[in-house]
mmCIF file of C-alpha atoms in Angstrom:
data_model
loop_
_atom_site.group_PDB
_atom_site.id
_atom_site.type_symbol
_atom_site.label_atom_id
_atom_site.label_comp_id
_atom_site.label_asym_id
_atom_site.label_seq_id
_atom_site.Cartn_x
_atom_site.Cartn_y
_atom_site.Cartn_z
ATOM 1 C CA MET A 248 -4.342 -43.709 -4.818
ATOM 2 C CA LYS A 249 -0.531 -43.747 -4.218
ATOM 3 C CA LEU A 250 2.071 -42.254 -7.289
ATOM 4 C CA SER A 251 5.920 -42.714 -6.842
ATOM 5 C CA LEU A 252 8.702 -42.619 -9.169
ATOM 6 C CA SER A 253 12.014 -44.070 -9.007
ATOM 7 C CA TYR A 254 13.789 -41.193 -8.623
ATOM 8 C CA LEU A 255 11.416 -40.321 -5.734
ATOM 9 C CA GLU A 256 12.569 -43.070 -3.741
ATOM 10 C CA LYS A 257 16.173 -42.249 -4.385
ATOM 11 C CA GLY A 258 16.233 -38.949 -2.081
ATOM 12 C CA LYS A 259 14.193 -37.080 -4.760
ATOM 13 C CA VAL A 260 17.468 -35.770 -6.405
ATOM 14 C CA ILE A 261 15.758 -34.061 -9.433
ATOM 15 C CA ARG A 262 17.303 -32.871 -12.697
ATOM 16 C CA THR A 263 16.249 -31.218 -15.764
ATOM 17 C CA HIS A 264 16.431 -34.315 -18.149
ATOM 18 C CA VAL A 265 14.378 -36.419 -15.585
ATOM 19 C CA LEU A 266 11.488 -33.827 -15.320
ATOM 20 C CA LEU A 267 11.495 -33.391 -19.296
ATOM 21 C CA ARG A 268 11.071 -37.401 -19.577
ATOM 22 C CA THR A 269 8.227 -37.056 -17.277
ATOM 23 C CA LYS A 270 6.440 -34.246 -18.537
ATOM 24 C CA ASN A 271 3.157 -35.886 -19.632
ATOM 25 C CA GLN A 272 2.775 -37.866 -16.173
ATOM 26 C CA LEU A 273 3.523 -34.337 -14.170
ATOM 27 C CA ILE A 274 0.464 -32.999 -16.445
ATOM 28 C CA ALA A 275 -1.552 -35.808 -15.980
ATOM 29 C CA TRP A 276 -0.960 -35.294 -12.037
ATOM 30 C CA LEU A 277 -1.450 -31.451 -12.187
ATOM 31 C CA GLN A 278 -5.090 -32.323 -13.725
ATOM 32 C CA VAL A 279 -5.893 -35.164 -11.560
ATOM 33 C CA SER A 280 -8.619 -34.003 -8.654
ATOM 34 C CA LEU A 281 -6.542 -35.635 -5.882
ATOM 35 C CA ALA A 282 -4.909 -32.839 -3.789
ATOM 36 C CA GLU A 283 -2.046 -35.114 -2.829
ATOM 37 C CA THR A 284 -1.484 -35.734 -6.528
ATOM 38 C CA LYS A 285 -1.228 -32.237 -6.861
ATOM 39 C CA ASN A 286 0.735 -31.815 -4.191
ATOM 40 C CA LEU A 287 3.302 -34.145 -5.187
ATOM 41 C CA ALA A 288 3.681 -32.851 -8.927
ATOM 42 C CA LEU A 289 4.179 -29.267 -7.532
ATOM 43 C CA ASP A 290 7.327 -30.759 -5.475
ATOM 44 C CA GLU A 291 8.615 -32.030 -8.688
ATOM 45 C CA ILE A 292 8.646 -29.008 -10.250
ATOM 46 C CA LEU A 293 9.599 -26.665 -7.442
ATOM 47 C CA GLU A 294 12.685 -29.452 -6.624
ATOM 48 C CA ALA A 295 13.396 -29.077 -10.480
ATOM 49 C CA LEU A 296 13.391 -25.511 -10.559
ATOM 50 C CA HIS A 297 15.951 -25.240 -7.841
ATOM 51 C CA THR A 298 18.220 -27.259 -9.559
ATOM 52 C CA ASP A 299 17.948 -25.393 -12.927
ATOM 53 C CA GLU A 300 15.101 -22.451 -13.106
ATOM 54 C CA LYS A 301 16.176 -21.467 -16.586
ATOM 55 C CA SER A 302 16.449 -24.589 -18.360
ATOM 56 C CA VAL A 303 12.785 -25.921 -16.233
ATOM 57 C CA VAL A 304 11.115 -22.351 -16.706
ATOM 58 C CA SER A 305 11.604 -22.558 -20.263
ATOM 59 C CA MET A 306 10.268 -26.024 -20.861
ATOM 60 C CA LEU A 307 7.205 -25.413 -18.841
ATOM 61 C CA GLY A 308 4.838 -25.095 -21.831
ATOM 62 C CA PRO A 309 1.224 -23.763 -22.017
ATOM 63 C CA ASP A 310 -0.210 -26.794 -20.609
ATOM 64 C CA TYR A 311 1.591 -26.803 -17.761
ATOM 65 C CA VAL A 312 1.168 -22.950 -17.069
ATOM 66 C CA SER A 313 -2.882 -23.081 -17.578
ATOM 67 C CA ALA A 314 -2.684 -26.707 -15.329
ATOM 68 C CA ILE A 315 -0.525 -24.603 -12.416
ATOM 69 C CA VAL A 316 -2.483 -21.341 -12.680
ATOM 70 C CA GLN A 317 -5.626 -23.140 -11.875
ATOM 71 C CA LEU A 318 -4.211 -24.214 -8.789
ATOM 72 C CA LEU A 319 -4.363 -20.856 -7.343
ATOM 73 C CA ASN A 320 -7.868 -20.662 -7.225
ATOM 74 C CA THR A 321 -8.629 -20.494 -3.284
ATOM 75 C CA TRP A 322 -10.854 -23.406 -3.622
ATOM 76 C CA TRP A 323 -7.958 -25.392 -3.246
ATOM 77 C CA PRO A 324 -6.172 -26.571 -0.040
ATOM 78 C CA LYS A 325 -3.630 -24.160 0.929
ATOM 79 C CA THR A 326 -0.773 -26.150 0.431
ATOM 80 C CA VAL A 327 -1.717 -26.479 -3.246
ATOM 81 C CA GLN A 328 -2.151 -22.762 -3.588
ATOM 82 C CA GLU A 329 1.351 -21.806 -2.059
ATOM 83 C CA LYS A 330 3.091 -24.251 -3.773
ATOM 84 C CA ALA A 331 1.355 -22.902 -6.983
ATOM 85 C CA ALA A 332 2.404 -19.853 -6.251
ATOM 86 C CA THR A 333 5.625 -20.130 -5.678
ATOM 87 C CA VAL A 334 6.406 -22.114 -8.992
ATOM 88 C CA VAL A 335 4.271 -18.781 -10.611
ATOM 89 C CA CYS A 336 6.884 -16.586 -8.518
ATOM 90 C CA HIS A 337 9.516 -18.231 -10.442
ATOM 91 C CA LEU A 338 7.990 -17.736 -14.036
ATOM 92 C CA ALA A 339 7.066 -14.347 -13.522
ATOM 93 C CA ARG A 340 11.092 -13.837 -13.536
ATOM 94 C CA SER A 341 11.254 -14.842 -17.136
ATOM 95 C CA CYS A 342 10.235 -12.844 -19.846
ATOM 96 C CA GLU A 343 9.184 -15.946 -21.888
ATOM 97 C CA ALA A 344 6.936 -17.290 -19.315
ATOM 98 C CA VAL A 345 5.331 -13.785 -18.848
ATOM 99 C CA MET A 346 3.248 -14.116 -21.898
ATOM 100 C CA LEU A 347 2.222 -17.173 -20.692
ATOM 101 C CA LEU A 348 1.020 -16.271 -17.455
ATOM 102 C CA LYS A 349 -0.971 -13.302 -18.794
ATOM 103 C CA LEU A 350 -2.431 -15.647 -21.770
ATOM 104 C CA GLU A 351 -3.490 -17.902 -19.284
ATOM 105 C CA ASP A 352 -5.266 -15.470 -17.230
ATOM 106 C CA ALA A 353 -2.842 -15.869 -13.987
ATOM 107 C CA ILE A 354 -3.384 -12.321 -12.860
ATOM 108 C CA LEU A 355 -6.849 -12.144 -11.519
ATOM 109 C CA PRO A 356 -6.224 -15.599 -9.362
ATOM 110 C CA LEU A 357 -3.259 -14.260 -8.152
ATOM 111 C CA VAL A 358 -4.928 -10.804 -6.908
ATOM 112 C CA ARG A 359 -7.598 -12.921 -5.354
ATOM 113 C CA LEU A 360 -4.748 -14.676 -3.465
ATOM 114 C CA ALA A 361 -3.272 -11.787 -2.301
ATOM 115 C CA GLU A 362 -6.369 -10.514 -1.399
ATOM 116 C CA SER A 363 -7.836 -13.647 0.859
ATOM 117 C CA GLY A 364 -4.507 -16.314 0.897
ATOM 118 C CA SER A 365 -2.691 -17.628 3.810
ATOM 119 C CA VAL A 366 -0.007 -15.570 4.865
ATOM 120 C CA VAL A 367 2.572 -17.245 2.554
ATOM 121 C CA GLY A 368 -0.045 -17.527 -0.377
ATOM 122 C CA ARG A 369 -0.364 -13.754 -0.019
ATOM 123 C CA GLN A 370 3.462 -12.905 -0.124
ATOM 124 C CA LYS A 371 3.970 -15.115 -3.072
ATOM 125 C CA ALA A 372 1.105 -13.539 -4.976
ATOM 126 C CA ALA A 373 2.841 -9.945 -4.334
ATOM 127 C CA VAL A 374 5.927 -10.843 -5.415
ATOM 128 C CA ALA A 375 4.664 -12.977 -8.582
ATOM 129 C CA LEU A 376 2.240 -9.492 -8.889
ATOM 130 C CA TYR A 377 5.577 -7.359 -8.581
ATOM 131 C CA HIS A 378 7.375 -9.112 -11.196
ATOM 132 C CA LEU A 379 4.532 -8.978 -13.716
ATOM 133 C CA SER A 380 4.221 -5.130 -13.003
ATOM 134 C CA PHE A 381 7.461 -4.893 -14.620
ATOM 135 C CA ALA A 382 6.379 -6.602 -18.114
ATOM 136 C CA SER A 383 4.465 -4.092 -20.177
ATOM 137 C CA PRO A 384 1.876 -1.385 -20.037
ATOM 138 C CA GLY A 385 -0.765 -3.918 -20.936
ATOM 139 C CA THR A 386 0.352 -6.301 -17.596
ATOM 140 C CA ALA A 387 0.124 -3.327 -15.395
ATOM 141 C CA PHE A 388 -3.259 -2.463 -17.229
ATOM 142 C CA PHE A 389 -4.739 -5.819 -16.077
ATOM 143 C CA ILE A 390 -3.214 -5.717 -12.817
ATOM 144 C CA VAL A 391 -5.494 -2.485 -12.018
ATOM 145 C CA SER A 392 -8.598 -3.473 -14.141
ATOM 146 C CA ASP A 393 -8.582 -7.169 -12.350
ATOM 147 C CA GLY A 394 -8.827 -5.205 -8.770
ATOM 148 C CA GLY A 395 -4.909 -5.666 -8.020
ATOM 149 C CA VAL A 396 -4.245 -2.283 -6.957
ATOM 150 C CA ARG A 397 -6.838 -2.364 -4.295
ATOM 151 C CA ALA A 398 -5.097 -5.564 -2.776
ATOM 152 C CA LEU A 399 -2.120 -4.275 -3.588
ATOM 153 C CA ILE A 400 -3.021 -1.137 -1.457
ATOM 154 C CA GLU A 401 -4.961 -3.455 1.124
ATOM 155 C CA MET A 402 -1.835 -5.341 1.865
ATOM 156 C CA CYS A 403 0.130 -2.127 2.615
ATOM 157 C CA HIS A 404 -2.402 -1.195 4.927
ATOM 158 C CA LEU A 405 -2.026 -4.137 6.967
ATOM 159 C CA ILE A 406 0.321 -2.615 9.282
ATOM 160 C CA GLY A 407 -1.296 -3.097 12.944
ATOM 161 C CA GLY A 408 -2.434 0.570 13.966
ATOM 162 C CA GLY A 409 -0.854 3.536 14.297
ATOM 163 C CA ASP A 410 -3.996 5.304 12.238
ATOM 164 C CA SER A 411 -5.133 7.988 14.661
ATOM 165 C CA VAL A 412 -3.256 10.520 13.609
ATOM 166 C CA CYS A 413 -5.837 9.945 10.439
ATOM 167 C CA GLN A 414 -8.898 10.455 12.792
ATOM 168 C CA SER A 415 -9.162 14.379 12.747
ATOM 169 C CA GLY A 416 -8.853 14.098 8.787
ATOM 170 C CA ARG A 417 -12.131 14.006 6.561
ATOM 171 C CA VAL A 418 -12.186 10.446 6.125
ATOM 172 C CA ARG A 419 -15.641 9.812 4.593
ATOM 173 C CA ARG A 420 -15.626 6.080 3.026
ATOM 174 C CA GLY A 421 -13.699 2.738 3.770
ATOM 175 C CA ARG A 422 -14.658 2.609 7.378
ATOM 176 C CA HIS A 423 -15.738 -1.200 6.979
ATOM 177 C CA ALA A 424 -12.746 -1.914 4.974
ATOM 178 C CA GLN A 425 -10.741 -0.929 7.420
ATOM 179 C CA GLN A 426 -12.237 -2.457 10.166
ATOM 180 C CA HIS A 427 -11.703 -5.511 7.495
ATOM 181 C CA LEU A 428 -7.851 -4.497 7.445
ATOM 182 C CA HIS A 429 -7.561 -4.414 11.028
ATOM 183 C CA GLU A 430 -8.894 -7.751 11.695
ATOM 184 C CA ARG A 431 -6.726 -9.655 8.975
ATOM 185 C CA GLY A 432 -3.207 -7.825 10.318
ATOM 186 C CA ASP A 433 -0.796 -10.699 9.573
ATOM 187 C CA VAL A 434 0.866 -9.925 6.353
ATOM 188 C CA GLU A 435 4.464 -10.231 6.382
ATOM 189 C CA PRO A 436 6.863 -7.011 5.925
ATOM 190 C CA ALA A 437 8.385 -8.812 2.946
ATOM 191 C CA SER A 438 4.969 -8.876 1.447
ATOM 192 C CA LYS A 439 4.263 -5.446 2.217
ATOM 193 C CA GLU A 440 7.430 -4.285 0.713
ATOM 194 C CA HIS A 441 6.686 -5.868 -2.442
ATOM 195 C CA ALA A 442 3.254 -4.399 -2.709
ATOM 196 C CA ALA A 443 4.974 -0.844 -2.089
ATOM 197 C CA GLU A 444 7.472 -1.629 -4.999
ATOM 198 C CA CYS A 445 4.679 -2.951 -7.390
ATOM 199 C CA LEU A 446 2.729 0.279 -6.546
ATOM 200 C CA GLU A 447 5.871 1.941 -7.379
ATOM 201 C CA ASN A 448 6.151 0.436 -10.679
ATOM 202 C CA LEU A 449 2.499 0.846 -11.971
ATOM 203 C CA THR A 450 2.545 4.573 -11.033
ATOM 204 C CA ALA A 451 6.032 5.091 -12.757
ATOM 205 C CA GLY A 452 4.718 5.920 -16.218
ATOM 206 C CA ASP A 453 4.533 9.849 -17.532
ATOM 207 C CA ASN A 454 2.334 9.232 -20.495
ATOM 208 C CA ASP A 455 -1.094 8.928 -20.673
ATOM 209 C CA ASP A 456 -1.031 5.376 -19.866
ATOM 210 C CA GLY A 457 0.750 5.997 -16.489
ATOM 211 C CA MET A 458 -1.353 8.612 -15.473
ATOM 212 C CA GLY A 459 -4.414 6.237 -16.025
ATOM 213 C CA LEU A 460 -2.548 3.805 -13.571
ATOM 214 C CA GLN A 461 -1.765 6.983 -10.782
ATOM 215 C CA ARG A 462 -5.447 7.762 -11.276
ATOM 216 C CA ALA A 463 -6.823 4.607 -10.433
ATOM 217 C CA VAL A 464 -4.190 4.426 -7.663
ATOM 218 C CA MET A 465 -4.957 7.824 -6.086
ATOM 219 C CA SER A 466 -8.821 6.535 -6.462
ATOM 220 C CA GLU A 467 -8.445 3.360 -4.676
ATOM 221 C CA GLY A 468 -6.881 5.512 -1.409
ATOM 222 C CA GLY A 469 -3.424 4.369 -2.673
ATOM 223 C CA LEU A 470 -1.603 7.624 -1.197
ATOM 224 C CA ARG A 471 -3.154 7.643 2.325
ATOM 225 C CA THR A 472 -2.134 3.887 2.461
ATOM 226 C CA LEU A 473 1.386 4.943 1.176
ATOM 227 C CA LEU A 474 1.592 7.544 3.747
ATOM 228 C CA LEU A 475 0.387 5.266 6.423
ATOM 229 C CA TYR A 476 3.096 2.758 5.426
ATOM 230 C CA LEU A 477 5.844 5.375 5.455
ATOM 231 C CA GLY A 478 5.130 6.281 8.866
ATOM 232 C CA THR A 479 5.908 2.699 10.255
ATOM 233 C CA ASN A 480 9.744 2.944 8.995
ATOM 234 C CA ASP A 481 11.724 5.509 7.685
ATOM 235 C CA ARG A 482 13.663 3.619 5.407
ATOM 236 C CA HIS A 483 10.261 2.601 3.036
ATOM 237 C CA GLU A 484 11.726 4.157 -0.301
ATOM 238 C CA ALA A 485 9.679 1.965 -2.354
ATOM 239 C CA ALA A 486 6.249 4.084 -0.745
ATOM 240 C CA VAL A 487 8.591 7.512 -1.622
ATOM 241 C CA ARG A 488 9.047 6.796 -4.836
ATOM 242 C CA ALA A 489 5.652 5.977 -5.210
ATOM 243 C CA ILE A 490 4.202 9.031 -3.814
ATOM 244 C CA ARG A 491 6.500 11.213 -5.683
ATOM 245 C CA ASN A 492 4.877 9.499 -8.885
ATOM 246 C CA LEU A 493 1.422 10.330 -7.799
ATOM 247 C CA VAL A 494 2.784 13.982 -7.488
ATOM 248 C CA GLY A 495 2.376 14.018 -11.047
ATOM 249 C CA VAL A 496 -1.592 13.240 -11.500
ATOM 250 C CA ILE A 497 -1.975 16.278 -10.013
ATOM 251 C CA SER A 498 0.198 18.761 -11.745
ATOM 252 C CA THR A 499 -1.814 19.384 -14.808
ATOM 253 C CA THR A 500 -4.293 22.459 -14.108
ATOM 254 C CA SER A 501 -5.765 23.108 -17.776
ATOM 255 C CA GLY A 502 -8.671 21.469 -19.861
ATOM 256 C CA SER A 503 -10.086 17.998 -19.031
ATOM 257 C CA ALA A 504 -7.090 17.155 -17.218
ATOM 258 C CA GLY A 505 -7.853 20.241 -15.170
ATOM 259 C CA ASP A 506 -11.180 18.808 -13.869
ATOM 260 C CA MET A 507 -9.571 15.234 -13.331
ATOM 261 C CA THR A 508 -6.412 17.081 -11.214
ATOM 262 C CA THR A 509 -9.288 19.043 -9.104
ATOM 263 C CA ARG A 510 -10.918 15.734 -8.752
ATOM 264 C CA MET A 511 -7.904 13.708 -7.442
ATOM 265 C CA LYS A 512 -7.154 16.784 -4.786
ATOM 266 C CA ARG A 513 -10.277 16.632 -3.804
ATOM 267 C CA LEU A 514 -10.297 12.727 -3.055
ATOM 268 C CA ALA A 515 -6.815 12.955 -1.249
ATOM 269 C CA GLY A 516 -8.253 15.724 1.121
ATOM 270 C CA GLU A 517 -11.432 13.437 1.686
ATOM 271 C CA GLN A 518 -9.159 10.513 2.433
ATOM 272 C CA GLY A 519 -7.573 12.054 4.690
ATOM 273 C CA CYS A 520 -3.882 12.738 3.601
ATOM 274 C CA VAL A 521 -3.217 15.820 4.413
ATOM 275 C CA PRO A 522 -2.625 15.222 8.589
ATOM 276 C CA LEU A 523 -0.583 12.406 7.223
ATOM 277 C CA LEU A 524 1.585 14.420 4.702
ATOM 278 C CA VAL A 525 2.085 17.015 7.644
ATOM 279 C CA ARG A 526 2.979 14.275 10.024
ATOM 280 C CA THR A 527 5.441 12.697 7.175
ATOM 281 C CA ILE A 528 7.487 16.526 7.363
ATOM 282 C CA GLN A 529 7.149 16.783 11.082
ATOM 283 C CA GLU A 530 8.435 13.201 12.088
ATOM 284 C CA GLY A 531 11.968 11.959 11.583
ATOM 285 C CA ASN A 532 11.674 10.717 8.203
ATOM 286 C CA SER A 533 14.205 10.945 5.537
ATOM 287 C CA ASN A 534 15.068 13.588 3.461
ATOM 288 C CA SER A 535 13.341 12.260 0.440
ATOM 289 C CA ALA A 536 10.305 11.444 2.305
ATOM 290 C CA ARG A 537 10.085 15.011 3.786
ATOM 291 C CA LYS A 538 10.783 16.360 0.236
ATOM 292 C CA VAL A 539 7.923 14.525 -1.565
ATOM 293 C CA ALA A 540 5.459 15.196 1.258
ATOM 294 C CA VAL A 541 6.129 18.697 0.921
ATOM 295 C CA GLN A 542 5.682 18.833 -2.787
ATOM 296 C CA MET A 543 2.570 16.788 -2.317
ATOM 297 C CA LEU A 544 1.041 19.511 0.095
ATOM 298 C CA ALA A 545 2.119 22.597 -2.422
ATOM 299 C CA LYS A 546 -0.220 20.591 -5.049
ATOM 300 C CA LEU A 547 -2.959 19.673 -2.702
ATOM 301 C CA ALA A 548 -3.194 23.342 -1.393
ATOM 302 C CA THR A 549 -4.030 24.760 -4.508
ATOM 303 C CA TYR A 550 -7.679 23.331 -3.900
ATOM 304 C CA ALA A 551 -9.229 25.561 -1.258
ATOM 305 C CA PRO A 552 -10.931 23.100 0.732
ATOM 306 C CA ASN A 553 -7.198 21.330 1.332
ATOM 307 C CA ALA A 554 -5.884 24.817 1.845
ATOM 308 C CA MET A 555 -8.443 25.624 4.862
ATOM 309 C CA GLU A 556 -7.650 22.483 6.434
ATOM 310 C CA MET A 557 -3.738 23.155 6.297
ATOM 311 C CA SER A 558 -4.206 26.408 7.938
ATOM 312 C CA GLU A 559 -6.672 24.841 10.635
ATOM 313 C CA ASP A 560 -3.824 22.206 11.583
ATOM 314 C CA ASP A 561 -1.962 23.616 14.253
ATOM 315 C CA LYS A 562 0.945 21.190 13.212
ATOM 316 C CA CYS A 563 0.699 21.771 9.632
ATOM 317 C CA VAL A 564 2.180 25.702 9.483
ATOM 318 C CA PRO A 565 4.839 25.294 12.092
ATOM 319 C CA SER A 566 6.246 22.319 9.926
ATOM 320 C CA LEU A 567 6.716 24.458 6.801
ATOM 321 C CA VAL A 568 8.245 27.267 8.571
ATOM 322 C CA LYS A 569 10.596 24.678 10.043
ATOM 323 C CA LEU A 570 11.330 23.673 6.396
ATOM 324 C CA VAL A 571 12.177 26.961 5.039
ATOM 325 C CA GLU A 572 15.085 27.772 7.737
ATOM 326 C CA PRO A 573 18.270 28.394 5.692
ATOM 327 C CA THR A 574 19.875 25.047 6.374
ATOM 328 C CA GLN A 575 17.336 23.026 4.771
ATOM 329 C CA ALA A 576 17.534 21.381 1.256
ATOM 330 C CA ILE A 577 17.097 24.123 -1.585
ATOM 331 C CA THR A 578 14.079 21.861 -3.199
ATOM 332 C CA ALA A 579 12.412 21.435 0.128
ATOM 333 C CA ILE A 580 12.685 25.368 0.955
ATOM 334 C CA THR A 581 10.951 26.388 -2.275
ATOM 335 C CA GLN A 582 8.292 24.099 -2.246
ATOM 336 C CA ALA A 583 7.385 24.799 1.425
ATOM 337 C CA ILE A 584 7.781 28.711 0.595
ATOM 338 C CA GLN A 585 4.837 27.852 -2.493
ATOM 339 C CA CYS A 586 2.662 26.178 -0.113
ATOM 340 C CA LEU A 587 2.889 28.861 2.613
ATOM 341 C CA LEU A 588 2.388 31.446 -0.451
ATOM 342 C CA LEU A 589 -0.890 29.513 -0.872
ATOM 343 C CA LEU A 590 -1.981 29.554 2.651
ATOM 344 C CA VAL A 591 -1.476 33.253 3.400
ATOM 345 C CA SER A 592 -3.402 33.904 0.126
ATOM 346 C CA THR A 593 -6.508 31.976 1.241
ATOM 347 C CA SER A 594 -6.220 31.702 4.913
ATOM 348 C CA ASP A 595 -7.088 33.996 7.817
ATOM 349 C CA LYS A 596 -4.965 36.499 10.122
ATOM 350 C CA ARG A 597 -4.567 33.439 12.517
ATOM 351 C CA CYS A 598 -2.369 31.542 10.162
ATOM 352 C CA ARG A 599 -0.290 34.501 8.786
ATOM 353 C CA ASN A 600 0.408 35.250 12.431
ATOM 354 C CA LEU A 601 1.276 31.934 13.369
ATOM 355 C CA MET A 602 3.897 31.896 10.262
ATOM 356 C CA ILE A 603 5.183 34.721 11.916
ATOM 357 C CA SER A 604 5.452 33.630 15.401
ATOM 358 C CA HIS A 605 7.445 30.759 14.415
ATOM 359 C CA GLY A 606 10.002 32.711 12.843
ATOM 360 C CA ALA A 607 9.112 33.070 9.251
ATOM 361 C CA LYS A 608 10.234 36.488 8.615
ATOM 362 C CA GLY A 609 13.860 36.014 10.082
ATOM 363 C CA HIS A 610 14.404 32.577 7.763
ATOM 364 C CA LEU A 611 12.563 34.647 4.736
ATOM 365 C CA ARG A 612 14.883 37.463 4.802
ATOM 366 C CA LYS A 613 18.086 34.901 4.657
ATOM 367 C CA LEU A 614 16.407 33.412 1.850
ATOM 368 C CA SER A 615 15.719 36.716 0.119
ATOM 369 C CA ASP A 616 19.537 37.461 0.327
ATOM 370 C CA LEU A 617 20.312 34.215 -1.160
ATOM 371 C CA ASP A 618 17.805 35.056 -4.045
ATOM 372 C CA ILE A 619 15.827 31.995 -3.100
ATOM 373 C CA GLN A 620 12.818 31.798 -5.341
ATOM 374 C CA GLY A 621 9.515 32.712 -3.385
ATOM 375 C CA ALA A 622 11.101 34.025 -0.161
ATOM 376 C CA ALA A 623 10.933 37.917 -1.364
ATOM 377 C CA GLU A 624 7.656 37.771 -2.227
ATOM 378 C CA MET A 625 6.991 35.550 0.951
ATOM 379 C CA LEU A 626 8.199 38.256 3.131
ATOM 380 C CA HIS A 627 6.278 40.642 1.391
ATOM 381 C CA ARG A 628 3.292 39.223 2.233
ATOM 382 C CA LEU A 629 3.885 39.081 5.614
ATOM 383 C CA GLU A 630 5.086 42.250 6.421
ATOM 384 C CA ARG A 631 2.280 43.917 4.587
ATOM 385 C CA GLY A 632 0.063 41.997 6.874
#
């Protein structure tokens, strides 16, 4: 069955008014079972979108959106999925179309495409989820509840190695998933960036809804994955901002929220985040990356097993002492002092001696003269032994 139109034969010069006149025919093409026909219809829509995106998006009603969303499912040929995902990317940028995508349950097929689609399909799915994560808290919860966090985390995790630092951490789960991820290490950098930006959006809220999303990302290993991703390039500021958002989920220390906080600290330790945070401080990352890493370490150190791991890590204490040099940023200094105070209170003599041998006393004397918060107390602890 060969379908053609006069304007297709004349060089495929599509105009919005032509597409509007053929709405019913395009709907029929999208709903016909032949993949070739669906490809033809999607080509028409994409051509029109390139000509006049705003007008075309406004005229694509529920029937169109429903038919296009169905084509995201993985049983359709790769070319159909990719073109449908590209159309959805255009729709996800429109406030009017976002609600249609939500009503037509587009999030779940996008998540599945992000998990197991082609390289282009996963990239388009990541972009669409990124735009949808802006829409509303309700849309963000749909992304989380449909498994979107896991798909985005896996997409960021596909970084092609560089994971040896975590083997010394207390990683007790996810070994099968890791192997699966390394077998699928073919995601484009742009997809990873959109996945990181989407995780940043999902973790940005500071209300109860935002805290729930932050806990979901933490529970799925999002902190560890973002740190791994950050280690591949020091310009991944979206990852830095997402990590900063996750600091908030372990800030509360009272009541039932305190119990959840303890669980998040334990999870972060078990997932091997401590050595990755130390690496972020130690290596040549941006100032914002080092600052958020030491802030997270200071939060995690309030959980005794994490503090013990930090004190036993040969690189942790020297890295923190280096951050209390008077030439460092004040925020990083105060966070590093807070972390060192926790370590000196809970660890053995070896840890204290390690601080002293790396020059902590000299730095702290200068900081005490400058009246930096915590410096005098830390110096007093070290001098008293």
